[in-house]
């Protein structure tokens, strides 16, 4: 059975374009993968901490030396990684905020990037350990940056996901959402066309 993991990373719980389109993409993928199981993770309400001393300390403390608090942090990270590893398809709703991804998505990445667990360094360089996934990123942007040097989001996401082994990544863009009603309508229509073609 196919498992679809949808990661919602908007900073707003209502009216988020990235979540709206991620929902539509997941529904489309469910149609084309009959019987697929869908897991939705809402990173807004997950409240993952920034990578700080306690989180880093937990990750880098050997299992047999961890405090109860550190063990709980690692268990949470392990659970997020297990959920990701169990997915065949990953749908990421990714708003552009201040030319980057949301801090919710960044925190999620910080909690799943673990040396020896999701990547490792070999004699030949780094090796991602999250393999065999199809990833879709649905981006929502107020302006239009795709294909320009100001689209720092796309190369960052490709690099990070690829580093963990997720190299099959497709992007769907809804751009110009804050450029007036016509541009916003065209942005949603264009993204929906891309979703229909998946
Ligand atoms: C705090 C904040 C920062 C934003 N920064 C950018 C930006 O750097 N570039 C851009 O094109 N749009 C920017 N926008 C507009 C958002 O990309 C747009 O509203 C998009 O719909 C956000 O996704 P969401 O609807 O899923 O929250 C920003 C919006 C907010 C609220």
Coordinates of C-alpha atoms and ligand atoms in Angstrom, one line a residue:
X1 CA 0.0 0.0 0.0
X2 CA 1.2 3.5 -0.9
X3 CA 1.7 5.9 2.0
X4 CA 1.5 9.6 1.3
X5 CA 3.0 12.0 4.0
X6 CA 1.7 15.6 3.7
X7 CA 3.8 18.2 5.6
X8 CA 1.9 21.5 6.1
X9 CA 4.4 24.2 7.0
X10 CA 2.4 27.5 6.7
X11 CA 2.5 29.9 9.6
X12 CA -1.3 30.3 9.5
X13 CA -3.9 27.7 10.1
X14 CA -6.6 29.3 7.9
X15 CA -6.4 30.5 4.4
X16 CA -2.9 29.2 3.6
X17 CA -2.4 28.8 -0.1
X18 CA 0.4 26.2 0.3
X19 CA -1.9 24.1 2.5
X20 CA -4.8 24.5 0.2
X21 CA -2.8 23.3 -2.8
X22 CA -1.0 20.6 -0.9
X23 CA -4.4 19.2 0.1
X24 CA -5.5 19.3 -3.5
X25 CA -2.3 17.5 -4.6
X26 CA -2.6 14.9 -2.0
X27 CA -6.2 14.3 -3.1
X28 CA -5.0 13.9 -6.7
X29 CA -2.3 11.4 -5.6
X30 CA -4.9 9.5 -3.6
X31 CA -7.0 9.1 -6.8
X32 CA -4.0 7.8 -8.8
X33 CA -2.8 5.5 -5.9
X34 CA -6.0 3.6 -5.0
X35 CA -6.1 2.7 -1.3
X36 CA -3.2 5.0 -0.4
X37 CA -2.8 5.8 3.2
X38 CA -2.5 9.5 4.0
X39 CA -0.7 10.9 7.0
X40 CA -0.9 14.7 7.5
X41 CA 1.6 16.4 9.7
X42 CA 0.8 20.0 10.7
X43 CA 4.1 21.6 11.5
X44 CA 2.4 24.8 12.8
X45 CA 0.8 23.0 15.7
X46 CA 3.7 20.5 16.3
X47 CA 5.7 23.2 18.0
X48 CA 9.1 21.7 17.2
X49 CA 11.8 23.7 19.1
X50 CA 14.5 25.5 17.3
X51 CA 17.8 23.6 17.1
X52 CA 19.1 24.8 20.5
X53 CA 21.5 23.5 23.1
X54 CA 19.0 21.0 24.6
X55 CA 18.0 19.5 21.2
X56 CA 21.6 19.4 19.9
X57 CA 22.8 18.0 23.2
X58 CA 20.3 15.2 23.0
X59 CA 21.2 14.3 19.5
X60 CA 24.9 14.1 20.3
X61 CA 24.7 12.3 23.6
X62 CA 25.2 8.5 23.3
X63 CA 22.0 6.6 24.0
X64 CA 23.2 5.1 27.3
X65 CA 24.2 8.5 28.7
X66 CA 21.0 10.5 27.9
X67 CA 18.9 12.1 30.6
X68 CA 15.2 11.4 30.5
X69 CA 14.6 14.8 28.8
X70 CA 17.3 14.0 26.2
X71 CA 15.8 10.6 25.6
X72 CA 12.4 12.2 25.0
X73 CA 13.8 14.6 22.5
X74 CA 15.5 11.8 20.5
X75 CA 12.4 9.7 20.7
X76 CA 10.4 12.5 19.1
X77 CA 13.0 12.9 16.4
X78 CA 13.1 9.1 15.8
X79 CA 9.3 9.1 15.5
X80 CA 9.4 11.9 12.8
X81 CA 12.1 10.0 10.9
X82 CA 10.1 6.7 11.1
X83 CA 7.1 8.5 9.8
X84 CA 9.1 9.9 6.9
X85 CA 10.8 6.6 6.2
X86 CA 7.4 4.9 6.0
X87 CA 6.2 7.2 3.3
X88 CA 6.4 6.5 -0.4
X89 CA 5.3 9.9 -1.5
X90 CA 6.0 13.2 0.4
X91 CA 4.0 16.3 -0.3
X92 CA 5.4 19.5 1.2
X93 CA 3.4 22.6 1.4
X94 CA 6.0 25.3 1.4
X95 CA 5.2 29.0 1.7
X96 CA 7.9 31.5 0.8
X97 CA 8.5 33.8 3.8
X98 CA 11.2 36.3 3.7
X99 CA 12.8 34.6 0.7
X100 CA 13.1 31.3 2.6
X101 CA 11.0 28.4 3.9
X102 CA 8.9 28.8 7.0
X103 CA 10.7 28.4 10.4
X104 CA 8.2 25.5 11.0
X105 CA 9.6 23.6 8.0
X106 CA 13.2 24.5 8.9
X107 CA 12.6 23.2 12.4
X108 CA 11.3 20.0 11.0
X109 CA 14.3 19.6 8.8
X110 CA 16.5 20.2 11.8
X111 CA 14.7 17.4 13.7
X112 CA 15.1 14.9 10.9
X113 CA 18.6 15.6 9.8
X114 CA 20.6 13.2 12.0
X115 CA 24.1 11.9 11.3
X116 CA 24.1 8.1 11.1
X117 CA 20.3 8.0 10.9
X118 CA 19.1 10.0 7.9
X119 CA 22.6 10.6 6.4
X120 CA 26.1 9.5 6.9
X121 CA 29.6 10.4 5.6
X122 CA 31.5 7.8 3.7
X123 CA 34.9 7.7 2.1
X124 CA 33.1 8.9 -1.0
X125 CA 31.3 11.8 0.6
X126 CA 27.9 12.1 2.2
X127 CA 25.2 9.5 1.6
X128 CA 21.5 10.2 2.2
X129 CA 19.7 7.4 4.0
X130 CA 16.1 8.4 3.2
X131 CA 15.8 6.8 -0.2
X132 CA 13.1 5.7 -2.7
X133 CA 10.7 8.5 -2.1
X134 CA 8.8 10.7 -4.6
X135 CA 8.7 14.2 -3.2
X136 CA 6.4 17.1 -4.3
X137 CA 7.0 20.6 -3.1
X138 CA 4.0 23.0 -3.5
X139 CA 5.3 26.5 -3.1
X140 CA 3.1 29.6 -2.5
X141 CA 4.6 33.0 -3.1
X142 CA 3.4 36.6 -3.0
X143 CA 5.8 37.6 -5.8
X144 CA 7.3 35.8 -8.8
X145 CA 10.8 34.4 -8.4
X146 CA 10.9 31.1 -10.2
X147 CA 13.9 30.9 -12.5
X148 CA 15.5 34.0 -11.1
X149 CA 18.5 34.3 -8.7
X150 CA 16.0 35.4 -6.0
X151 CA 14.4 32.0 -5.8
X152 CA 16.7 30.8 -3.1
X153 CA 14.0 28.4 -1.9
X154 CA 14.2 25.9 -4.8
X155 CA 17.9 25.2 -4.7
X156 CA 17.9 25.0 -0.9
X157 CA 15.1 22.5 -0.9
X158 CA 16.7 20.4 -3.6
X159 CA 20.1 20.5 -1.8
X160 CA 18.7 19.6 1.6
X161 CA 16.3 16.9 0.4
X162 CA 19.0 15.5 -1.9
X163 CA 21.4 15.4 1.0
X164 CA 19.1 13.1 2.9
X165 CA 18.6 10.9 -0.2
X166 CA 15.4 12.4 -1.6
X167 CA 16.5 13.2 -5.1
X168 CA 13.2 12.7 -7.0
X169 CA 11.7 16.1 -6.2
X170 CA 9.1 17.9 -8.3
X171 CA 8.1 21.5 -7.6
X172 CA 4.7 23.1 -8.2
X173 CA 4.6 26.9 -8.1
X174 CA 1.8 29.3 -7.1
X175 CA 3.5 32.6 -7.7
X176 CA 2.2 36.2 -7.7
X177 CA -0.4 35.6 -5.0
X178 CA 0.0 39.1 -3.6
X179 CA 0.1 40.8 -7.0
X180 CA -3.6 41.5 -7.3
X181 CA -6.7 39.3 -7.8
X182 CA -6.0 38.5 -11.4
X183 CA -2.4 37.4 -10.7
X184 CA -3.6 35.5 -7.7
X185 CA -6.2 33.7 -9.7
X186 CA -3.7 32.9 -12.4
X187 CA -1.2 31.6 -9.8
X188 CA -3.8 29.2 -8.4
X189 CA -5.0 28.1 -11.8
X190 CA -1.4 27.4 -12.9
X191 CA -0.7 25.4 -9.8
X192 CA -3.9 23.5 -10.3
X193 CA -3.0 22.7 -13.9
X194 CA 0.3 21.3 -12.7
X195 CA -1.5 19.2 -10.0
X196 CA -3.9 17.8 -12.6
X197 CA -0.9 16.8 -14.7
X198 CA 0.7 14.8 -11.8
Ligands
LIG1 C1 5.9 37.0 6.9 C2 5.7 36.9 5.4 C3 6.8 37.0 4.6 C4 6.7 36.9 3.2 N1 7.8 36.9 2.4 C5 7.6 36.8 1.1 C6 8.8 36.7 0.2 O1 9.9 36.8 0.7 N2 8.6 36.6 -1.1 C7 7.3 36.4 -1.6 O2 7.2 36.2 -2.8 N3 6.2 36.4 -0.8 C8 6.4 36.6 0.5 N4 5.3 36.6 1.3 C9 4.0 36.3 0.7 C10 3.7 34.8 0.8 O3 4.6 34.0 0.1 C11 2.3 34.5 0.4 O4 1.3 35.1 1.2 C12 2.0 33.0 0.4 O5 0.6 32.8 0.1 C13 2.3 32.4 1.7 O6 2.0 31.0 1.7 P1 0.7 30.6 2.6 O7 -0.5 31.2 2.0 O8 0.7 29.1 2.5 O9 0.9 31.1 4.0 C14 5.4 36.7 2.7 C15 4.3 36.6 3.5 C16 4.4 36.7 4.9 C17 3.2 36.6 5.8

